[in-house]
mmCIF file of C-alpha atoms in Angstrom:
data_model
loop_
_atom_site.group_PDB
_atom_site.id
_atom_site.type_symbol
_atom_site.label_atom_id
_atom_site.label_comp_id
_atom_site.label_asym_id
_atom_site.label_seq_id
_atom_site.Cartn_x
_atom_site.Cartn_y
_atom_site.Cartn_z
ATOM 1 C CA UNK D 143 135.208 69.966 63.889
ATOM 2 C CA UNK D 144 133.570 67.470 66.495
ATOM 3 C CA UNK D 145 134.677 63.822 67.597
ATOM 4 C CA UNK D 146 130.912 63.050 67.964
ATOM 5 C CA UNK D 147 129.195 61.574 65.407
ATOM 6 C CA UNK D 148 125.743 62.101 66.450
ATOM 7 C CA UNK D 149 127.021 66.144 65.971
ATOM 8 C CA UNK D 150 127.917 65.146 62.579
ATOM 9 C CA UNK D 151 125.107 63.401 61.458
ATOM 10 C CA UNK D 152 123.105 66.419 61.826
ATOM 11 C CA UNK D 153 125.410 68.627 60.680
ATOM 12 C CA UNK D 154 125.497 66.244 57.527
ATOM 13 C CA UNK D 155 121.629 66.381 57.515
ATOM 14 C CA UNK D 156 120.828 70.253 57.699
ATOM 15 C CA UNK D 157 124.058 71.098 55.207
ATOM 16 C CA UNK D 158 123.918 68.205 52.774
ATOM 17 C CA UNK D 159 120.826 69.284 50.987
ATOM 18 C CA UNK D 160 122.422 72.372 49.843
ATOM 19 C CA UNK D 161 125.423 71.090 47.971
ATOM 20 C CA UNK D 162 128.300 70.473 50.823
ATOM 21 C CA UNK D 163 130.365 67.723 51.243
ATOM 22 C CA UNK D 164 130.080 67.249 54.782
ATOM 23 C CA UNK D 165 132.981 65.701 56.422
ATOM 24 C CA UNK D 166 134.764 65.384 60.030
ATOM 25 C CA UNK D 167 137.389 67.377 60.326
ATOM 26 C CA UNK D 168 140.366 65.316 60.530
ATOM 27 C CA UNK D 169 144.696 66.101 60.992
ATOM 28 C CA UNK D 170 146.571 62.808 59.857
ATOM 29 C CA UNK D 171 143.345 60.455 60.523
ATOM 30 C CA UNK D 172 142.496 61.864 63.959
ATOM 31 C CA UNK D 173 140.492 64.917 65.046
ATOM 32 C CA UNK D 174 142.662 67.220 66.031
ATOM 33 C CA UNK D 175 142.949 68.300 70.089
ATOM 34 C CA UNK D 176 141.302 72.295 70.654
ATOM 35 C CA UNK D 177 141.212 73.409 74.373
ATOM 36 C CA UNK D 178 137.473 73.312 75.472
ATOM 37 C CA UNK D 179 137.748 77.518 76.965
ATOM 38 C CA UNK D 180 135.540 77.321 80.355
ATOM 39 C CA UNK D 181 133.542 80.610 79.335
ATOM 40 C CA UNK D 182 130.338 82.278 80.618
ATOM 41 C CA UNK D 183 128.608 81.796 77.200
ATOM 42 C CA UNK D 184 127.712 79.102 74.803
ATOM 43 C CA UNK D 185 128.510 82.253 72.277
ATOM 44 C CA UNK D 186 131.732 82.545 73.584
ATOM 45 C CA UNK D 187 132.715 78.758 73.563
ATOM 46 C CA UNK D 188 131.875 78.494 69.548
ATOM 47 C CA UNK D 189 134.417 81.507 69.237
ATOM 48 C CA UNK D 190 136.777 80.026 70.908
ATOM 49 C CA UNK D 191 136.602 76.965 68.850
ATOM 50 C CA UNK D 192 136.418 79.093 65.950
ATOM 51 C CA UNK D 193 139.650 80.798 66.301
ATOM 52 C CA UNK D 194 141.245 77.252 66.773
ATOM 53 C CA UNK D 195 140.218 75.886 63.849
ATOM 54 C CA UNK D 196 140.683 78.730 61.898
ATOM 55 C CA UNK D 197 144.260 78.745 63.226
ATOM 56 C CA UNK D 198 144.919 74.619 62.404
ATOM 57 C CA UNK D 199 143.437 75.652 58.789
ATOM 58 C CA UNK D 200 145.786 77.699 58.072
ATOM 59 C CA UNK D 201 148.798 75.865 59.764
ATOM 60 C CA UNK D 202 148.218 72.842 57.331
ATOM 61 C CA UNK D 203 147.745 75.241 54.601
ATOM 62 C CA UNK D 204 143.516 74.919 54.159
ATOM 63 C CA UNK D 205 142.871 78.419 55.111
ATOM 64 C CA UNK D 206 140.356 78.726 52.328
ATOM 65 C CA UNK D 207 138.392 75.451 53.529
ATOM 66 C CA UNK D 208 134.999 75.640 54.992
ATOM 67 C CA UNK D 209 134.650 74.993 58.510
ATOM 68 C CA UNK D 210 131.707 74.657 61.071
ATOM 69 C CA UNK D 211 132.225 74.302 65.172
ATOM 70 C CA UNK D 212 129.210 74.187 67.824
ATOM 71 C CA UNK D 213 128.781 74.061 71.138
ATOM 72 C CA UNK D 214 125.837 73.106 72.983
ATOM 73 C CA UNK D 215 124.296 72.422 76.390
ATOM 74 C CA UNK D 216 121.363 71.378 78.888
ATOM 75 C CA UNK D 217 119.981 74.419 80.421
ATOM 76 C CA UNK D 218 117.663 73.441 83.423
ATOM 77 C CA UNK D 219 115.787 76.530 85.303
ATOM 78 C CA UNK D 220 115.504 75.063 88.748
ATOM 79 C CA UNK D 221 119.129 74.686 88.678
ATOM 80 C CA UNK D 222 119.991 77.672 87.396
ATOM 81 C CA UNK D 223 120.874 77.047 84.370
ATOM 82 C CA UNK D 224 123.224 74.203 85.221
ATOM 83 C CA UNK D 225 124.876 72.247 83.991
ATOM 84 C CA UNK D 226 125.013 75.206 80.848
ATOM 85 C CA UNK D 227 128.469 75.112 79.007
ATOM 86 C CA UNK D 228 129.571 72.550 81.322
ATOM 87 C CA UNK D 229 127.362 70.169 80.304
ATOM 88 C CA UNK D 230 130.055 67.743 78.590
ATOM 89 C CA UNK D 231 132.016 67.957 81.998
ATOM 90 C CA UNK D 232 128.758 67.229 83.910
ATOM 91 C CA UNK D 233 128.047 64.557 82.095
ATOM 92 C CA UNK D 234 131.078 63.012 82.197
ATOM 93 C CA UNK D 235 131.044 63.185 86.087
ATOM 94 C CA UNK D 236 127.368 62.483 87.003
ATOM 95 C CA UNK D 237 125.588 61.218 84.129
ATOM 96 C CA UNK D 238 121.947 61.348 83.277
ATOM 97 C CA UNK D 239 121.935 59.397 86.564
ATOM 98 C CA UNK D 240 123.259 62.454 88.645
ATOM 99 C CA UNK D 241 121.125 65.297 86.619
ATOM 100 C CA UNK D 242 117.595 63.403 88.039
ATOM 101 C CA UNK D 243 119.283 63.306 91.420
ATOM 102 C CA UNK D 244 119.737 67.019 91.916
ATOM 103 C CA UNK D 245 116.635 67.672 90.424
ATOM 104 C CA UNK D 246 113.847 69.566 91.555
ATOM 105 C CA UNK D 247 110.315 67.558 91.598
ATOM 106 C CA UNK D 248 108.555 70.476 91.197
ATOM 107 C CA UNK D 249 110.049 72.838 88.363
ATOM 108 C CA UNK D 250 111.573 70.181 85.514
ATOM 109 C CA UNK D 251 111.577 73.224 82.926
ATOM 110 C CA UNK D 252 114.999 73.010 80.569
ATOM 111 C CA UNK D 253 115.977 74.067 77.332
ATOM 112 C CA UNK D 254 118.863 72.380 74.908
ATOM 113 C CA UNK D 255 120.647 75.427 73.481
ATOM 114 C CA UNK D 256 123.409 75.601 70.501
ATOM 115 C CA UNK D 257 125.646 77.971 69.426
ATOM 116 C CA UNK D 258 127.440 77.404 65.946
ATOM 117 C CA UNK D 259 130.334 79.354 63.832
ATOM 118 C CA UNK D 260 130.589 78.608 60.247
ATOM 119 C CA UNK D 261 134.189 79.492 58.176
ATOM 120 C CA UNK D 262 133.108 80.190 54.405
ATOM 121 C CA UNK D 263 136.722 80.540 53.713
ATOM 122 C CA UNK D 264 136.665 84.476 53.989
ATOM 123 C CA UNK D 265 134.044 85.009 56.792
ATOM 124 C CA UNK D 266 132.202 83.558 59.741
ATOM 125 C CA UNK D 267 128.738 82.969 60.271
ATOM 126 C CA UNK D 268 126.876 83.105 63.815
ATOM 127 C CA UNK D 269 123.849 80.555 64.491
ATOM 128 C CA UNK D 270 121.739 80.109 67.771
ATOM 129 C CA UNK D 271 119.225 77.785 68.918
ATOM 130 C CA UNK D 272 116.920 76.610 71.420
ATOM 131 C CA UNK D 273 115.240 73.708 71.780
ATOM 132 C CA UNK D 274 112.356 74.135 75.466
ATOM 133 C CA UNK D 275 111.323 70.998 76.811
ATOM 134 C CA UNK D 276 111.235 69.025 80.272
ATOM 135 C CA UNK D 277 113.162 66.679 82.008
ATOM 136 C CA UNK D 278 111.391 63.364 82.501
ATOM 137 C CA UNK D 279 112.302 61.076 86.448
ATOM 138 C CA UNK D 280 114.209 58.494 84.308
ATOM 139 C CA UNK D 281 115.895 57.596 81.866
ATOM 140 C CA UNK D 282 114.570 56.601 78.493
ATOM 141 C CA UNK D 283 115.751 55.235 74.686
ATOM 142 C CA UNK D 284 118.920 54.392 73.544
ATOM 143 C CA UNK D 285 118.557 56.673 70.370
ATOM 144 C CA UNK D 286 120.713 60.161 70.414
ATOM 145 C CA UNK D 287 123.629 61.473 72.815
ATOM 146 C CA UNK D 288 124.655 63.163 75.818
ATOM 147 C CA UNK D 289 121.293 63.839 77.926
ATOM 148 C CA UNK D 290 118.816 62.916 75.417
ATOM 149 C CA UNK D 291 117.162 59.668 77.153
ATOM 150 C CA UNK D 292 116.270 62.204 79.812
ATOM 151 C CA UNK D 293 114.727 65.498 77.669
ATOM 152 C CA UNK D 294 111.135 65.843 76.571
ATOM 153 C CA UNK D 295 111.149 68.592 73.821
ATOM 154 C CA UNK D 296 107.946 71.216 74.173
ATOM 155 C CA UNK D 297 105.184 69.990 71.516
ATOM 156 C CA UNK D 298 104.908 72.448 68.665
ATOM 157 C CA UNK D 299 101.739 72.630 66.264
ATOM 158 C CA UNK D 300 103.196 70.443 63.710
ATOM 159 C CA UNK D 301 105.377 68.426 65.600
ATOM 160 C CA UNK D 302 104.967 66.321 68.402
ATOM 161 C CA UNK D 303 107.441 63.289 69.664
ATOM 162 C CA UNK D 304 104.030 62.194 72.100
ATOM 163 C CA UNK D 305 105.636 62.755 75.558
ATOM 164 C CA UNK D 306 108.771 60.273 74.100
ATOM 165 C CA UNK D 307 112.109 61.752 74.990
ATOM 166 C CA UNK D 308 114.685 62.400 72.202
ATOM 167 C CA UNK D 309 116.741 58.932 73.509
ATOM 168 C CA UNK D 310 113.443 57.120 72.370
ATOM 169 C CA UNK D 311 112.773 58.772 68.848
ATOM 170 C CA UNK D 312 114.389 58.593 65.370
ATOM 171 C CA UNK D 313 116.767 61.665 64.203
ATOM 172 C CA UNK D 314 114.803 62.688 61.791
ATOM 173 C CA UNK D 315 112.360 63.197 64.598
ATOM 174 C CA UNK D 316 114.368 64.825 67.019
ATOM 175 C CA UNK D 317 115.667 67.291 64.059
ATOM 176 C CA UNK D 318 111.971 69.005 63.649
ATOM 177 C CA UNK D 319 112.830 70.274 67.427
ATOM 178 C CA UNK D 320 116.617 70.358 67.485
ATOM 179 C CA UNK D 321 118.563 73.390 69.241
ATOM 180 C CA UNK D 322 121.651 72.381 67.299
ATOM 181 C CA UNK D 323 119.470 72.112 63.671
ATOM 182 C CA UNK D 324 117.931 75.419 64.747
ATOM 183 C CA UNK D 325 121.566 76.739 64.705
ATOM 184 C CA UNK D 326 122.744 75.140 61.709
ATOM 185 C CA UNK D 327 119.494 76.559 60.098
ATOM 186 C CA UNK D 328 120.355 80.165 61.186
ATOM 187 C CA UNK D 329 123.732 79.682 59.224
ATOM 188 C CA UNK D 330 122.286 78.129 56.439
ATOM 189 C CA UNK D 331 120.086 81.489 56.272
ATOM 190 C CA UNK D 332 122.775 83.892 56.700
ATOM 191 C CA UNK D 333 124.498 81.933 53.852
ATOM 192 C CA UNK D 334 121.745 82.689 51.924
ATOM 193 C CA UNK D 335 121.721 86.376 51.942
ATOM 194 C CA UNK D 336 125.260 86.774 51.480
ATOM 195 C CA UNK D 337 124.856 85.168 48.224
ATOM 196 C CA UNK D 338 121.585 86.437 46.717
#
């Protein structure tokens, strides 16, 4: 249940493999309008958006339907935090542009952090993710979403994107570090156990 297709690509990516049908969730051709709750939590948001779902489900008589929500946001630690679960609203405001404004030289820690509820048609599943990094002094790459062209991601053994933000690489790239594919892999393993 997102209007942003970058969301649903990688939705499509981690969930396709194992035999869905990934689609956007869609009420007479359009995605249909939840109320974005301004909540503490990233945890909370996804419930919210959860219960919303669940509730248009069952008012057009797909109770029974799979369904998968996330919310996600920029996390950046001489800030605070901010812009946190008001990083859509942030963005929308200021932009990348205003983020590397209020920045501190000094401390350009931040972390991309998901959290995702999954509808098997009788229960939901919780996911979480978090994706460390840095944020770079300008903006780079046309690839990805949101603040992307600005975020370094944290190198891991296996996996570097060489100092390139996640604006500037490929998805398939950006998914080896992804907070949101960290999520969607947490579901994808609590999916698991409830049916072995």
């Amino acid at each position: 249940m997102t209007g942003n297709q970058g969301k649903l690509l990688e939705a499509k990516n981690a969930f396709s493999p194992f035999g869905f049908n990934v689609e956007q969730f869609l009420i007479d051709g359009k995605v249909p309008e939840i109320i974005e709750p301004q909540c503490e939590t990233l945890d909370d948001v996804a419930d919210a958006k959860i219960s919303q779902g669940l509730q248009l489900l069952k008012e057009i008589g797909k109770e029974k339907d799979a369904l998968l929500v996330e919310d996600s946001g920029l996390f950046i630690e001489s800030l605070g935090g901010f812009p946190g679960v008001y990083s859509a609203y942030v963005l929308d405001k200021i932009g990348c542009e205003g983020i590397l404004k209020i920045m501190d030289d000094v401390n350009r820690k931040a972390s991309f952090q998901a959290s995702a509820r999954f509808w098997d048609g009788t229960k939901v599943h919780k996911g979480n993710g978090i994706c460390p990094g840095n944020i770079i002094h300008s903006i780079r790459g046309e690839n990805g979403f949101g603040y992307d062209p600005i975020f370094v991601p944290l190198d891991y053994l296996e996996f570097s994107t060489d100092g390139l933000t996640f604006g500037e690489v490929k998805i398939d790239m950006k998914e080896n570090f992804s907070h949101r594919k960290k999520a969607l892999d947490d579901i994808l393993l609590s999916l698991k156990n409830v049916i072995m």
